Amino acid sequence: MFRTAELGRKVSKDEFERLATPLRTELLELQQLLLQADFPVIVLFSGVDGGGKGESINLINEWMDPRWIRTRAYGPSSDEERERPEFWRYWRDLPPKGQVGLFLSSWYSRPFMDRAHAKIDQVAFDTALERVAAFERTLADDGTLILKFWMHLGKDVQRKRLKTLEKDPLLSWRVTQTDWDHWRDYDSFISAAERLIQRTSVAHAQWQIIEGEDHRYRSVTVLKTLRDAIRNQLAERAALKAVANLSKETPKADKPAMTPPRSAKARASEQLASSLSTNGDVDAVLGEMHQGLPSILHTLEMDLDLSKKQYEKEMAFEQARLNELSRKAKANGMSTVLVFEGWDAAGKGGAIRRLTKSLDARDYQVIPIAAPTDEEKAQHYLWRFWRHMSRSGRFTIFDRSWYGRVLVERVEGYASRNEWRRAFAEIRDFEAQLVDHGIVLSKFWVHITKEEQLVRFKEREEIPYKRWKLTDDDWRNRDKWDDYEAAVNEMVERTSTSIAPWTLVEGNSKKFARVKILRTVCNDLERRLKKG
Amino acid sequence: MFRTAELGRKVSKDEFERLATPLRTELLELQQLLLQADFPVIVLFSGVDGGGKGESINLINEWMDPRWIRTRAYGPSSDEERERPEFWRYWRDLPPKGQVGLFLSSWYSRPFMDRAHAKIDQVAFDTALERVAAFERTLADDGTLILKFWMHLGKDVQRKRLKTLEKDPLLSWRVTQTDWDHWRDYDSFISAAERLIQRTSVAHAQWQIIEGEDHRYRSVTVLKTLRDAIRNQLAERAALKAVANLSKETPKADKPAMTPPRSAKARASEQLASSLSTNGDVDAVLGEMHQGLPSILHTLEMDLDLSKKQYEKEMAFEQARLNELSRKAKANGMSTVLVFEGWDAAGKGGAIRRLTKSLDARDYQVIPIAAPTDEEKAQHYLWRFWRHMSRSGRFTIFDRSWYGRVLVERVEGYASRNEWRRAFAEIRDFEAQLVDHGIVLSKFWVHITKEEQLVRFKEREEIPYKRWKLTDDDWRNRDKWDDYEAAVNEMVERTSTSIAPWTLVEGNSKKFARVKILRTVCNDLERRLKKG
């Protein structure tokens, strides 16, 4: 879940300077529009010590007009506060419509610290988070824009930061025993954080995990996210209002209008756009910057390979192992669900065939997911996956899956922004139900580089018996590589959970990929069988 | 909570027959429109044995076209089902878009029975209900219309029904020991039901509690609710679609349209209305019927009174008691929140003054709630109540309150339908936070009859020093008596919870009302002080 925030993403000083003025101007203009709007903005910062929470808050106050921003941080409750229900102090400090409230940890602080220090159990933690979620839902239902940033640092990065400080004679006083104690608790902090983020990330109050190592990267990301969110919400509310106003107008003529009526929403967006100065600059620089930034897929060592001999040996070993484990699983009534996603021509099909070779044909089903049937279209998008859940002891292998919602449907616009944003929580919930039922769930993203894909596409064009595999869609998808890559990155960030992590597979070598997949499936089965 | 479903509401045979044909025709027409629509309908029945769950399902199947209705009831899980996650069988049975699914208890059944039989504790119950709520939220987010009916019978009514059956030699075989066992568990069933309904009643999946005693009343109520909900949702979705289509149209001319564009929503509603046959009949008969039906307020014995002597004696006693209890509460740091709602001229102010007479002026605050200030308007509607929460040991007395959201704001249209429907859950959550914090919360609806109100209004007109109390608004509100009464009935039904019940006060006699209020406050304080 946090792997996407340990990529070493950086923004150069030059890039930052090119952005600063136009982005700042745009934020100030948005703030002026916001003052007239009928909703407040809440921006909440939480995360690892040293991740840049305070600095981000300072930067927003510096770049925007601080008269319409209120900043709140909370220590232990005062007498005044303890005598009232816990949320009283947060209600009291809510920003009014048109203004921005910056909050440091706030309503997450107590449950999070209690859980990280094991003062409360998981059930109590979940209950506290449910109250937080209800609070945010109440505000969002009323129109409040809620942004939540989780500022993250990897364990090593944090250690390095402490070490550097210790070595510096002028700064070493900053590092106390408490800092090192906290660092040693890193893992329990992170595991509480993971649950917190999963339980309280919903479409209307999504957590954004921000890589906190590079201060320019994190500043740009926070400010860009803030800008986009305010802009979006202004456009949506303006559209709603325009529609509502139209409803109030009494039609003056019986005849329909001669020209087709303009959409209220489109007009509102245009108005908004024209009232903002055209900072094409900002988006151009952001676009370039985005190109240069690594995604989670860049962390893979794509030259991993196996010799033919190694491959044959390891493959034979894992296939035998899988056969044995699958029989044990069957005897135990334990079901397995495997999910395969990946680029076109990444080798999903081949990997699946190597897997099913070890299984009894009566005990598995491969479900290829293409466009939904009429019957499926008439149902919720998850319905067509629920229907394939097998009886116990079986393998169900999805060649593409429910993740289509946040990949192809997102990128191609088949699902609306709200639909795919909502899907992350829906999918986490769906998978939790599978795992709670005792199902072994393994998810694979089979990755190849863009160059490797081109080689394989060409090969398919040339070899007659492979030609059917290559469609125009494949070429079209390839054109949108960057969009898909961003979608994959967000998918992994939001759905790689402790109970159902993604396995990213280095797929430039088919041999390496196939063995890694088989081994992972075996390991997952073995682990679950041991737990009994 | 269930008191509103124990009023002995009946529909006569004659009324029912006048309704049957037009209502049935309308439902069939709506079903035709629904077939073209992009959402399914889920109707779920649960409740007390003998409350008419099965009969309602039969009636819907009989009155509507059963080809587009699927009915599902669930017994213990089959082998097939147990081998899959619990919700698999419900997902499998979901109706496709355009169709209606009738469900008997279904996803509520297991957690409800487990809790009623004390097989699981409250935390496990809440967790199970949270999963149910997530399931319904997922479907509703996708557009599914969800209706949930809780068919209710009072304990006595159920006993009578069993007795009647036992006496009939031809039917006595129907009554088994199990029936009587269930009846004896009535109270634990009801308390589980109350929590279930509170936890899973949200705007998009509201429970409707239906009085199940009279089969004609319950049938008409279920069918009318179904009709209204489908009609509403069709109009809303049609409007959304119209707006979306407009956005797609490219404007063909640079000039704006000569006539003001008609609102897409208005057009969609008109189209819908014209495509339905005009069954003014149905609404007229329903209107008349509604007039004749008792609300919860009709259960009050409005001639309750006290002699002057009794009044003086009891008042002196309760005032002394309150004084003592309030000092104990203060010593214990225990806060009290009192809520007063009621008709204009019902005597709220007088009752509050009798109460505060017993309190130390430093320890209480009376908060009169009128129109919100500018500052309050710029915030969530609950904000202005949160801000008045006092330090511990104090009394905060609200003369009108957050219930304005579901009374005046609802009736006068200041809050949209979605806003006031959402408010029930928001208010329950708000009050739960107060009670969890240890606050004593008592809520009073001071009731007078319409005739008594007229007497008091006249009196105010005539007595110079009372004239300021009577405004034009009072007369306007009086004209909407029936709408307010319906709103009060729903308010009591949805917000009279075990932790924060409403006290309905018979207010035609001011003396009786004042003593009852004081005594209730004293009793509530005493109970909480004993719990410590």
PDB file of N, CA and C in Angstrom, chain A residues 311 315 318-323 326 336-340 347-361 364 366 395-398 442 444 513-522 525:
ATOM      1  N   TYR A 311      14.919 -22.694 -15.829  1.00  0.00           N
ATOM      2  CA  TYR A 311      13.475 -22.592 -16.007  1.00  0.00           C
ATOM      3  C   TYR A 311      12.841 -23.974 -15.936  1.00  0.00           C
ATOM      4  N   MET A 315      10.410 -24.861 -12.969  1.00  0.00           N
ATOM      5  CA  MET A 315       9.031 -25.037 -13.383  1.00  0.00           C
ATOM      6  C   MET A 315       8.508 -26.425 -12.977  1.00  0.00           C
ATOM      7  N   GLU A 318       7.920 -26.412  -9.210  1.00  0.00           N
ATOM      8  CA  GLU A 318       6.743 -25.673  -8.731  1.00  0.00           C
ATOM      9  C   GLU A 318       5.449 -26.330  -9.198  1.00  0.00           C
ATOM     10  N   GLN A 319       5.491 -26.914 -10.396  1.00  0.00           N
ATOM     11  CA  GLN A 319       4.269 -27.558 -10.883  1.00  0.00           C
ATOM     12  C   GLN A 319       3.910 -28.777 -10.022  1.00  0.00           C
ATOM     13  N   ALA A 320       4.921 -29.522  -9.661  1.00  0.00           N
ATOM     14  CA  ALA A 320       4.669 -30.673  -8.791  1.00  0.00           C
ATOM     15  C   ALA A 320       4.149 -30.190  -7.437  1.00  0.00           C
ATOM     16  N   ARG A 321       4.768 -29.104  -6.964  1.00  0.00           N
ATOM     17  CA  ARG A 321       4.374 -28.550  -5.668  1.00  0.00           C
ATOM     18  C   ARG A 321       2.917 -28.083  -5.724  1.00  0.00           C
ATOM     19  N   LEU A 322       2.575 -27.394  -6.795  1.00  0.00           N
ATOM     20  CA  LEU A 322       1.206 -26.889  -6.929  1.00  0.00           C
ATOM     21  C   LEU A 322       0.207 -28.036  -6.955  1.00  0.00           C
ATOM     22  N   ASN A 323       0.569 -29.090  -7.687  1.00  0.00           N
ATOM     23  CA  ASN A 323      -0.337 -30.235  -7.774  1.00  0.00           C
ATOM     24  C   ASN A 323      -0.621 -30.800  -6.384  1.00  0.00           C
ATOM     25  N   SER A 326      -2.651 -28.247  -4.279  1.00  0.00           N
ATOM     26  CA  SER A 326      -4.038 -28.104  -4.722  1.00  0.00           C
ATOM     27  C   SER A 326      -4.869 -29.276  -4.221  1.00  0.00           C
ATOM     28  N   THR A 336      -9.526 -21.173  -4.056  1.00  0.00           N
ATOM     29  CA  THR A 336      -8.494 -20.233  -4.469  1.00  0.00           C
ATOM     30  C   THR A 336      -9.029 -19.358  -5.595  1.00  0.00           C
ATOM     31  N   VAL A 337      -8.781 -18.070  -5.486  1.00  0.00           N
ATOM     32  CA  VAL A 337      -9.152 -17.158  -6.556  1.00  0.00           C
ATOM     33  C   VAL A 337      -7.879 -16.461  -7.026  1.00  0.00           C
ATOM     34  N   LEU A 338      -7.596 -16.555  -8.313  1.00  0.00           N
ATOM     35  CA  LEU A 338      -6.415 -15.897  -8.865  1.00  0.00           C
ATOM     36  C   LEU A 338      -6.840 -14.819  -9.846  1.00  0.00           C
ATOM     37  N   VAL A 339      -6.194 -13.689  -9.719  1.00  0.00           N
ATOM     38  CA  VAL A 339      -6.532 -12.562 -10.585  1.00  0.00           C
ATOM     39  C   VAL A 339      -5.319 -12.215 -11.435  1.00  0.00           C
ATOM     40  N   PHE A 340      -5.507 -12.159 -12.731  1.00  0.00           N
ATOM     41  CA  PHE A 340      -4.425 -11.764 -13.637  1.00  0.00           C
ATOM     42  C   PHE A 340      -4.781 -10.479 -14.370  1.00  0.00           C
ATOM     43  N   GLY A 347       1.699 -11.789 -21.428  1.00  0.00           N
ATOM     44  CA  GLY A 347       1.905 -13.218 -21.174  1.00  0.00           C
ATOM     45  C   GLY A 347       1.011 -13.783 -20.087  1.00  0.00           C
ATOM     46  N   LYS A 348      -0.152 -13.180 -19.867  1.00  0.00           N
ATOM     47  CA  LYS A 348      -1.075 -13.697 -18.848  1.00  0.00           C
ATOM     48  C   LYS A 348      -1.551 -15.102 -19.224  1.00  0.00           C
ATOM     49  N   GLY A 349      -1.969 -15.226 -20.473  1.00  0.00           N
ATOM     50  CA  GLY A 349      -2.525 -16.493 -20.939  1.00  0.00           C
ATOM     51  C   GLY A 349      -1.538 -17.636 -20.793  1.00  0.00           C
ATOM     52  N   GLY A 350      -0.295 -17.392 -21.218  1.00  0.00           N
ATOM     53  CA  GLY A 350       0.719 -18.428 -21.129  1.00  0.00           C
ATOM     54  C   GLY A 350       0.965 -18.841 -19.685  1.00  0.00           C
ATOM     55  N   ALA A 351       1.011 -17.846 -18.797  1.00  0.00           N
ATOM     56  CA  ALA A 351       1.247 -18.137 -17.381  1.00  0.00           C
ATOM     57  C   ALA A 351       0.091 -18.962 -16.810  1.00  0.00           C
ATOM     58  N   ILE A 352      -1.118 -18.600 -17.222  1.00  0.00           N
ATOM     59  CA  ILE A 352      -2.281 -19.330 -16.712  1.00  0.00           C
ATOM     60  C   ILE A 352      -2.235 -20.783 -17.185  1.00  0.00           C
ATOM     61  N   ARG A 353      -1.835 -20.997 -18.434  1.00  0.00           N
ATOM     62  CA  ARG A 353      -1.781 -22.368 -18.940  1.00  0.00           C
ATOM     63  C   ARG A 353      -0.746 -23.198 -18.192  1.00  0.00           C
ATOM     64  N   ARG A 354       0.395 -22.577 -17.821  1.00  0.00           N
ATOM     65  CA  ARG A 354       1.406 -23.332 -17.069  1.00  0.00           C
ATOM     66  C   ARG A 354       0.864 -23.729 -15.699  1.00  0.00           C
ATOM     67  N   LEU A 355      -0.017 -22.877 -15.184  1.00  0.00           N
ATOM     68  CA  LEU A 355      -0.597 -23.105 -13.863  1.00  0.00           C
ATOM     69  C   LEU A 355      -1.631 -24.229 -13.903  1.00  0.00           C
ATOM     70  N   THR A 356      -2.542 -24.125 -14.863  1.00  0.00           N
ATOM     71  CA  THR A 356      -3.659 -25.085 -14.899  1.00  0.00           C
ATOM     72  C   THR A 356      -3.158 -26.483 -15.249  1.00  0.00           C
ATOM     73  N   LYS A 357      -1.958 -26.560 -15.864  1.00  0.00           N
ATOM     74  CA  LYS A 357      -1.382 -27.862 -16.179  1.00  0.00           C
ATOM     75  C   LYS A 357      -1.253 -28.744 -14.934  1.00  0.00           C
ATOM     76  N   SER A 358      -1.042 -28.069 -13.805  1.00  0.00           N
ATOM     77  CA  SER A 358      -0.861 -28.829 -12.563  1.00  0.00           C
ATOM     78  C   SER A 358      -2.169 -29.148 -11.870  1.00  0.00           C
ATOM     79  N   LEU A 359      -3.267 -28.647 -12.409  1.00  0.00           N
ATOM     80  CA  LEU A 359      -4.538 -28.802 -11.688  1.00  0.00           C
ATOM     81  C   LEU A 359      -5.418 -29.834 -12.368  1.00  0.00           C
ATOM     82  N   ASP A 360      -6.278 -30.433 -11.596  1.00  0.00           N
ATOM     83  CA  ASP A 360      -7.260 -31.381 -12.113  1.00  0.00           C
ATOM     84  C   ASP A 360      -8.332 -30.576 -12.863  1.00  0.00           C
ATOM     85  N   ALA A 361      -8.611 -30.968 -14.088  1.00  0.00           N
ATOM     86  CA  ALA A 361      -9.527 -30.187 -14.929  1.00  0.00           C
ATOM     87  C   ALA A 361     -10.890 -29.988 -14.272  1.00  0.00           C
ATOM     88  N   TYR A 364     -10.828 -26.593 -11.658  1.00  0.00           N
ATOM     89  CA  TYR A 364     -10.567 -25.178 -11.908  1.00  0.00           C
ATOM     90  C   TYR A 364     -11.415 -24.671 -13.063  1.00  0.00           C
ATOM     91  N   VAL A 366     -11.209 -21.214 -15.771  1.00  0.00           N
ATOM     92  CA  VAL A 366     -10.582 -19.962 -16.178  1.00  0.00           C
ATOM     93  C   VAL A 366     -11.683 -19.050 -16.717  1.00  0.00           C
ATOM     94  N   PHE A 395     -10.356 -23.878  -7.881  1.00  0.00           N
ATOM     95  CA  PHE A 395      -9.599 -22.704  -8.332  1.00  0.00           C
ATOM     96  C   PHE A 395     -10.452 -21.907  -9.316  1.00  0.00           C
ATOM     97  N   THR A 396     -10.557 -20.618  -9.095  1.00  0.00           N
ATOM     98  CA  THR A 396     -11.201 -19.758 -10.090  1.00  0.00           C
ATOM     99  C   THR A 396     -10.160 -18.749 -10.550  1.00  0.00           C
ATOM    100  N   ILE A 397      -9.878 -18.769 -11.830  1.00  0.00           N
ATOM    101  CA  ILE A 397      -8.781 -17.964 -12.364  1.00  0.00           C
ATOM    102  C   ILE A 397      -9.354 -16.902 -13.289  1.00  0.00           C
ATOM    103  N   PHE A 398      -9.191 -15.652 -12.904  1.00  0.00           N
ATOM    104  CA  PHE A 398      -9.736 -14.562 -13.708  1.00  0.00           C
ATOM    105  C   PHE A 398      -8.652 -13.996 -14.625  1.00  0.00           C
ATOM    106  N   SER A 442      -4.917 -14.448  -4.721  1.00  0.00           N
ATOM    107  CA  SER A 442      -3.642 -13.893  -5.191  1.00  0.00           C
ATOM    108  C   SER A 442      -3.890 -13.059  -6.433  1.00  0.00           C
ATOM    109  N   PHE A 444      -2.116 -10.767  -9.564  1.00  0.00           N
ATOM    110  CA  PHE A 444      -0.875 -10.537 -10.313  1.00  0.00           C
ATOM    111  C   PHE A 444      -1.027  -9.429 -11.330  1.00  0.00           C
ATOM    112  N   ALA A 513       8.713 -14.878 -15.422  1.00  0.00           N
ATOM    113  CA  ALA A 513       7.376 -14.520 -14.956  1.00  0.00           C
ATOM    114  C   ALA A 513       6.578 -15.762 -14.558  1.00  0.00           C
ATOM    115  N   ARG A 514       6.626 -16.777 -15.406  1.00  0.00           N
ATOM    116  CA  ARG A 514       5.830 -17.975 -15.134  1.00  0.00           C
ATOM    117  C   ARG A 514       6.238 -18.650 -13.839  1.00  0.00           C
ATOM    118  N   VAL A 515       7.544 -18.729 -13.628  1.00  0.00           N
ATOM    119  CA  VAL A 515       8.021 -19.375 -12.398  1.00  0.00           C
ATOM    120  C   VAL A 515       7.630 -18.523 -11.179  1.00  0.00           C
ATOM    121  N   LYS A 516       7.788 -17.219 -11.300  1.00  0.00           N
ATOM    122  CA  LYS A 516       7.460 -16.354 -10.151  1.00  0.00           C
ATOM    123  C   LYS A 516       5.979 -16.488  -9.785  1.00  0.00           C
ATOM    124  N   ILE A 517       5.129 -16.533 -10.808  1.00  0.00           N
ATOM    125  CA  ILE A 517       3.694 -16.640 -10.539  1.00  0.00           C
ATOM    126  C   ILE A 517       3.362 -17.974  -9.861  1.00  0.00           C
ATOM    127  N   LEU A 518       3.879 -19.037 -10.413  1.00  0.00           N
ATOM    128  CA  LEU A 518       3.603 -20.349  -9.830  1.00  0.00           C
ATOM    129  C   LEU A 518       4.088 -20.421  -8.391  1.00  0.00           C
ATOM    130  N   ARG A 519       5.302 -19.900  -8.189  1.00  0.00           N
ATOM    131  CA  ARG A 519       5.868 -19.963  -6.842  1.00  0.00           C
ATOM    132  C   ARG A 519       5.022 -19.150  -5.857  1.00  0.00           C
ATOM    133  N   THR A 520       4.563 -18.000  -6.307  1.00  0.00           N
ATOM    134  CA  THR A 520       3.749 -17.159  -5.429  1.00  0.00           C
ATOM    135  C   THR A 520       2.440 -17.866  -5.060  1.00  0.00           C
ATOM    136  N   VAL A 521       1.813 -18.473  -6.053  1.00  0.00           N
ATOM    137  CA  VAL A 521       0.569 -19.194  -5.771  1.00  0.00           C
ATOM    138  C   VAL A 521       0.836 -20.320  -4.760  1.00  0.00           C
ATOM    139  N   CYS A 522       1.909 -21.045  -4.983  1.00  0.00           N
ATOM    140  CA  CYS A 522       2.251 -22.131  -4.053  1.00  0.00           C
ATOM    141  C   CYS A 522       2.494 -21.594  -2.646  1.00  0.00           C
ATOM    142  N   LEU A 525      -0.760 -20.608  -0.984  1.00  0.00           N
ATOM    143  CA  LEU A 525      -1.521 -21.791  -0.581  1.00  0.00           C
ATOM    144  C   LEU A 525      -0.904 -22.431   0.663  1.00  0.00           C
TER     145      LEU A 525
END
